[in-house]
mmCIF file of C-alpha atoms in Angstrom:
data_model
loop_
_atom_site.group_PDB
_atom_site.id
_atom_site.type_symbol
_atom_site.label_atom_id
_atom_site.label_comp_id
_atom_site.label_asym_id
_atom_site.label_seq_id
_atom_site.Cartn_x
_atom_site.Cartn_y
_atom_site.Cartn_z
ATOM 1 C CA ALA A 1 -23.937 -63.732 79.103
ATOM 2 C CA TYR A 2 -22.040 -62.009 76.320
ATOM 3 C CA GLY A 3 -20.096 -65.214 75.697
ATOM 4 C CA ALA A 4 -23.331 -66.754 75.428
ATOM 5 C CA VAL A 5 -24.655 -63.862 72.446
ATOM 6 C CA TRP A 6 -21.034 -64.015 70.906
ATOM 7 C CA ALA A 7 -21.495 -67.723 70.819
ATOM 8 C CA GLY A 8 -24.885 -67.548 69.358
ATOM 9 C CA ASP A 9 -27.157 -69.200 72.647
ATOM 10 C CA GLU A 10 -29.331 -66.374 72.771
ATOM 11 C CA LEU A 11 -31.476 -69.179 75.719
ATOM 12 C CA LEU A 12 -27.910 -69.658 77.337
ATOM 13 C CA ALA A 13 -27.859 -66.144 77.740
ATOM 14 C CA SER A 14 -30.941 -65.661 79.372
ATOM 15 C CA GLU A 15 -30.873 -67.654 81.285
ATOM 16 C CA TYR A 16 -27.564 -66.047 82.503
ATOM 17 C CA VAL A 17 -28.908 -62.836 82.754
ATOM 18 C CA GLU A 18 -32.030 -63.986 84.658
ATOM 19 C CA ARG A 19 -29.770 -65.718 87.234
ATOM 20 C CA ALA A 20 -27.823 -62.557 87.509
ATOM 21 C CA ALA A 21 -29.528 -60.404 88.056
ATOM 22 C CA PRO A 22 -30.981 -61.025 91.371
ATOM 23 C CA ILE A 23 -27.344 -60.698 92.798
ATOM 24 C CA VAL A 24 -26.447 -57.155 90.300
ATOM 25 C CA GLN A 25 -29.840 -55.980 92.175
ATOM 26 C CA ALA A 26 -28.106 -57.068 95.332
ATOM 27 C CA TYR A 27 -24.486 -55.167 94.873
ATOM 28 C CA GLY A 28 -26.152 -52.298 93.599
ATOM 29 C CA ASP A 29 -23.604 -50.819 91.453
ATOM 30 C CA PRO A 30 -25.040 -49.000 88.433
ATOM 31 C CA PHE A 31 -22.206 -49.820 85.915
ATOM 32 C CA ILE A 32 -22.345 -53.929 86.847
ATOM 33 C CA SER A 33 -26.691 -53.212 85.589
ATOM 34 C CA MET A 34 -25.382 -51.400 82.810
ATOM 35 C CA ILE A 35 -23.197 -54.689 81.617
ATOM 36 C CA LEU A 36 -26.288 -56.997 82.649
ATOM 37 C CA SER A 37 -29.094 -54.699 80.630
ATOM 38 C CA GLY A 38 -26.879 -55.061 77.604
ATOM 39 C CA ASN A 39 -27.269 -58.485 78.308
ATOM 40 C CA ARG A 40 -30.774 -58.563 78.527
ATOM 41 C CA GLY A 41 -30.981 -56.626 75.192
ATOM 42 C CA LEU A 42 -29.267 -58.356 73.351
ATOM 43 C CA ALA A 43 -30.230 -61.455 74.544
ATOM 44 C CA ALA A 44 -33.642 -60.886 74.183
ATOM 45 C CA LEU A 45 -32.985 -58.948 70.552
ATOM 46 C CA PHE A 46 -31.894 -62.028 69.396
ATOM 47 C CA THR A 47 -35.045 -64.237 70.717
ATOM 48 C CA ALA A 48 -36.985 -61.960 69.300
ATOM 49 C CA ASP A 49 -38.115 -60.198 72.330
ATOM 50 C CA LEU A 50 -38.445 -56.977 70.658
ATOM 51 C CA ASP A 51 -40.228 -54.985 73.772
ATOM 52 C CA GLY A 52 -37.797 -56.328 76.036
ATOM 53 C CA ALA A 53 -34.744 -55.903 74.337
ATOM 54 C CA LYS A 54 -36.173 -52.230 73.303
ATOM 55 C CA SER A 55 -36.449 -51.756 77.701
ATOM 56 C CA ALA A 56 -33.129 -53.553 78.198
ATOM 57 C CA PHE A 57 -31.295 -50.974 76.000
ATOM 58 C CA ARG A 58 -33.353 -47.875 77.192
ATOM 59 C CA ASP A 59 -31.585 -48.818 80.620
ATOM 60 C CA GLN A 60 -28.935 -49.647 79.193
ATOM 61 C CA LEU A 61 -28.703 -45.704 77.937
ATOM 62 C CA GLN A 62 -30.210 -44.148 80.976
ATOM 63 C CA LEU A 63 -27.368 -45.150 82.864
ATOM 64 C CA ALA A 64 -24.286 -45.368 79.773
ATOM 65 C CA ARG A 65 -25.818 -41.818 80.124
ATOM 66 C CA GLU A 66 -25.763 -40.841 83.403
ATOM 67 C CA LEU A 67 -21.673 -42.946 84.034
ATOM 68 C CA VAL A 68 -20.089 -41.238 80.712
ATOM 69 C CA VAL A 69 -19.366 -44.628 79.217
ATOM 70 C CA ILE A 70 -19.358 -44.357 75.587
ATOM 71 C CA PRO A 71 -18.397 -47.734 74.203
ATOM 72 C CA VAL A 72 -21.381 -49.563 76.520
ATOM 73 C CA ALA A 73 -23.591 -46.893 75.019
ATOM 74 C CA ALA A 74 -22.694 -47.995 71.578
ATOM 75 C CA GLU A 75 -24.526 -51.099 72.201
ATOM 76 C CA GLY A 76 -27.911 -49.375 72.817
ATOM 77 C CA LEU A 77 -27.714 -47.187 70.213
ATOM 78 C CA LEU A 78 -26.651 -50.163 67.810
ATOM 79 C CA GLY A 79 -29.687 -52.389 69.626
ATOM 80 C CA LEU A 80 -32.386 -49.613 69.094
ATOM 81 C CA ALA A 81 -31.122 -49.488 65.556
ATOM 82 C CA ALA A 82 -32.149 -52.782 64.799
ATOM 83 C CA ILE A 83 -35.365 -52.254 66.898
ATOM 84 C CA ALA A 84 -36.399 -49.287 64.338
ATOM 85 C CA ALA A 85 -35.735 -51.711 61.349
ATOM 86 C CA ALA A 86 -37.207 -54.604 62.308
ATOM 87 C CA ASP A 87 -40.107 -52.014 63.046
ATOM 88 C CA GLY A 88 -40.251 -50.608 59.764
ATOM 89 C CA ASP A 89 -38.495 -47.140 60.294
ATOM 90 C CA PHE A 90 -35.688 -47.112 58.446
ATOM 91 C CA LEU A 91 -34.777 -43.425 58.850
ATOM 92 C CA ARG A 92 -34.551 -43.615 62.762
ATOM 93 C CA ALA A 93 -32.572 -47.276 62.431
ATOM 94 C CA ALA A 94 -29.964 -45.403 60.291
ATOM 95 C CA ARG A 95 -29.370 -42.120 62.470
ATOM 96 C CA LEU A 96 -28.976 -44.682 65.134
ATOM 97 C CA ARG A 97 -26.474 -46.980 64.045
ATOM 98 C CA GLY A 98 -25.222 -43.333 62.225
ATOM 99 C CA THR A 99 -24.582 -42.218 65.941
ATOM 100 C CA VAL A 100 -22.182 -46.146 66.341
ATOM 101 C CA ARG A 101 -18.384 -44.703 66.126
ATOM 102 C CA GLY A 102 -16.206 -47.662 65.571
ATOM 103 C CA GLU A 103 -12.330 -47.796 64.547
ATOM 104 C CA GLY A 104 -13.779 -49.566 61.338
ATOM 105 C CA THR A 105 -13.751 -53.275 62.911
ATOM 106 C CA GLN A 106 -17.200 -55.109 63.520
ATOM 107 C CA ASP A 107 -17.139 -57.743 66.469
ATOM 108 C CA VAL A 108 -19.140 -60.878 65.528
ATOM 109 C CA ILE A 109 -22.294 -58.853 67.594
ATOM 110 C CA GLU A 110 -22.085 -56.116 65.615
ATOM 111 C CA ALA A 111 -21.886 -57.703 62.136
ATOM 112 C CA ARG A 112 -24.951 -60.571 63.334
ATOM 113 C CA VAL A 113 -27.086 -57.216 63.898
ATOM 114 C CA ASP A 114 -25.882 -55.527 60.773
ATOM 115 C CA GLU A 115 -26.443 -58.680 58.810
ATOM 116 C CA GLN A 116 -29.760 -60.214 61.349
ATOM 117 C CA PHE A 117 -31.811 -56.541 60.863
ATOM 118 C CA LEU A 118 -30.121 -53.485 59.612
ATOM 119 C CA ARG A 119 -29.457 -55.696 55.969
ATOM 120 C CA GLU A 120 -33.262 -54.419 54.505
ATOM 121 C CA ALA A 121 -32.926 -50.956 55.850
ATOM 122 C CA ARG A 122 -29.588 -50.553 54.098
ATOM 123 C CA THR A 123 -30.798 -50.763 51.031
ATOM 124 C CA ARG A 124 -33.306 -48.030 51.044
ATOM 125 C CA PRO A 125 -32.429 -44.487 49.704
ATOM 126 C CA GLU A 126 -32.685 -42.395 52.969
ATOM 127 C CA TRP A 127 -29.834 -45.097 54.809
ATOM 128 C CA ALA A 128 -26.934 -42.839 53.345
ATOM 129 C CA ALA A 129 -28.501 -38.883 54.707
ATOM 130 C CA GLY A 130 -29.828 -40.817 57.999
ATOM 131 C CA LEU A 131 -25.590 -42.613 58.709
ATOM 132 C CA GLN A 132 -24.383 -38.717 58.324
ATOM 133 C CA GLU A 133 -27.140 -37.533 60.174
ATOM 134 C CA GLY A 134 -26.714 -40.029 62.839
ATOM 135 C CA ALA A 135 -22.529 -39.193 63.115
ATOM 136 C CA GLY A 136 -23.953 -35.720 63.672
ATOM 137 C CA MET A 137 -24.644 -36.000 66.856
ATOM 138 C CA SER A 138 -22.507 -36.032 69.939
ATOM 139 C CA PHE A 139 -23.318 -38.398 73.018
ATOM 140 C CA GLU A 140 -25.490 -36.896 74.723
ATOM 141 C CA GLU A 141 -27.565 -35.907 71.174
ATOM 142 C CA ALA A 142 -27.474 -39.408 70.543
ATOM 143 C CA ILE A 143 -28.880 -40.649 73.663
ATOM 144 C CA ALA A 144 -31.599 -38.221 73.574
ATOM 145 C CA PHE A 145 -32.359 -39.803 69.890
ATOM 146 C CA ALA A 146 -31.917 -43.044 71.182
ATOM 147 C CA LEU A 147 -34.822 -42.195 74.056
ATOM 148 C CA GLU A 148 -36.970 -40.307 71.842
ATOM 149 C CA GLU A 149 -36.178 -37.357 74.534
ATOM 150 C CA ALA A 150 -35.270 -34.649 72.077
ATOM 151 C CA PRO A 151 -37.517 -33.576 69.153
ATOM 152 C CA THR A 152 -36.911 -35.543 65.420
ATOM 153 C CA LEU A 153 -34.954 -33.995 63.204
ATOM 154 C CA GLU A 154 -38.152 -32.597 61.059
ATOM 155 C CA GLU A 155 -39.526 -31.336 64.295
ATOM 156 C CA SER A 156 -36.785 -29.248 64.738
ATOM 157 C CA ARG A 157 -36.641 -27.638 61.265
#
């Protein structure tokens, strides 16, 4: 499914996710469930099923937190940043994008998310400050923020 999203075929990715879901559920392996949730989220995001994407990325992040798998969490954080931007919450999008730490290089999917969902958000005056705030969050803080378990930064001041 990830390869299909990488190649730009989200409909095929959705098909693969649906075919894999009962197999993954039968195994009951949380790591594989986390990967499947991320693939489901990406396929949904790029087919404009934002509610489905949000649910899948939230599932992915909960499992990533339990298993402490930071690279996989980055995918969910990026996905929720895209959804926040699509909803017009550009500051939240910037904060979530800022939590995604990388080596400075983007893969194809990350570049697509940035171009398709975050382009307008990057033009907003709050973007730079939001990125910086997100970059200052720990792994646990980033997940709690993404899952809306923690008060917003404004509420905590």
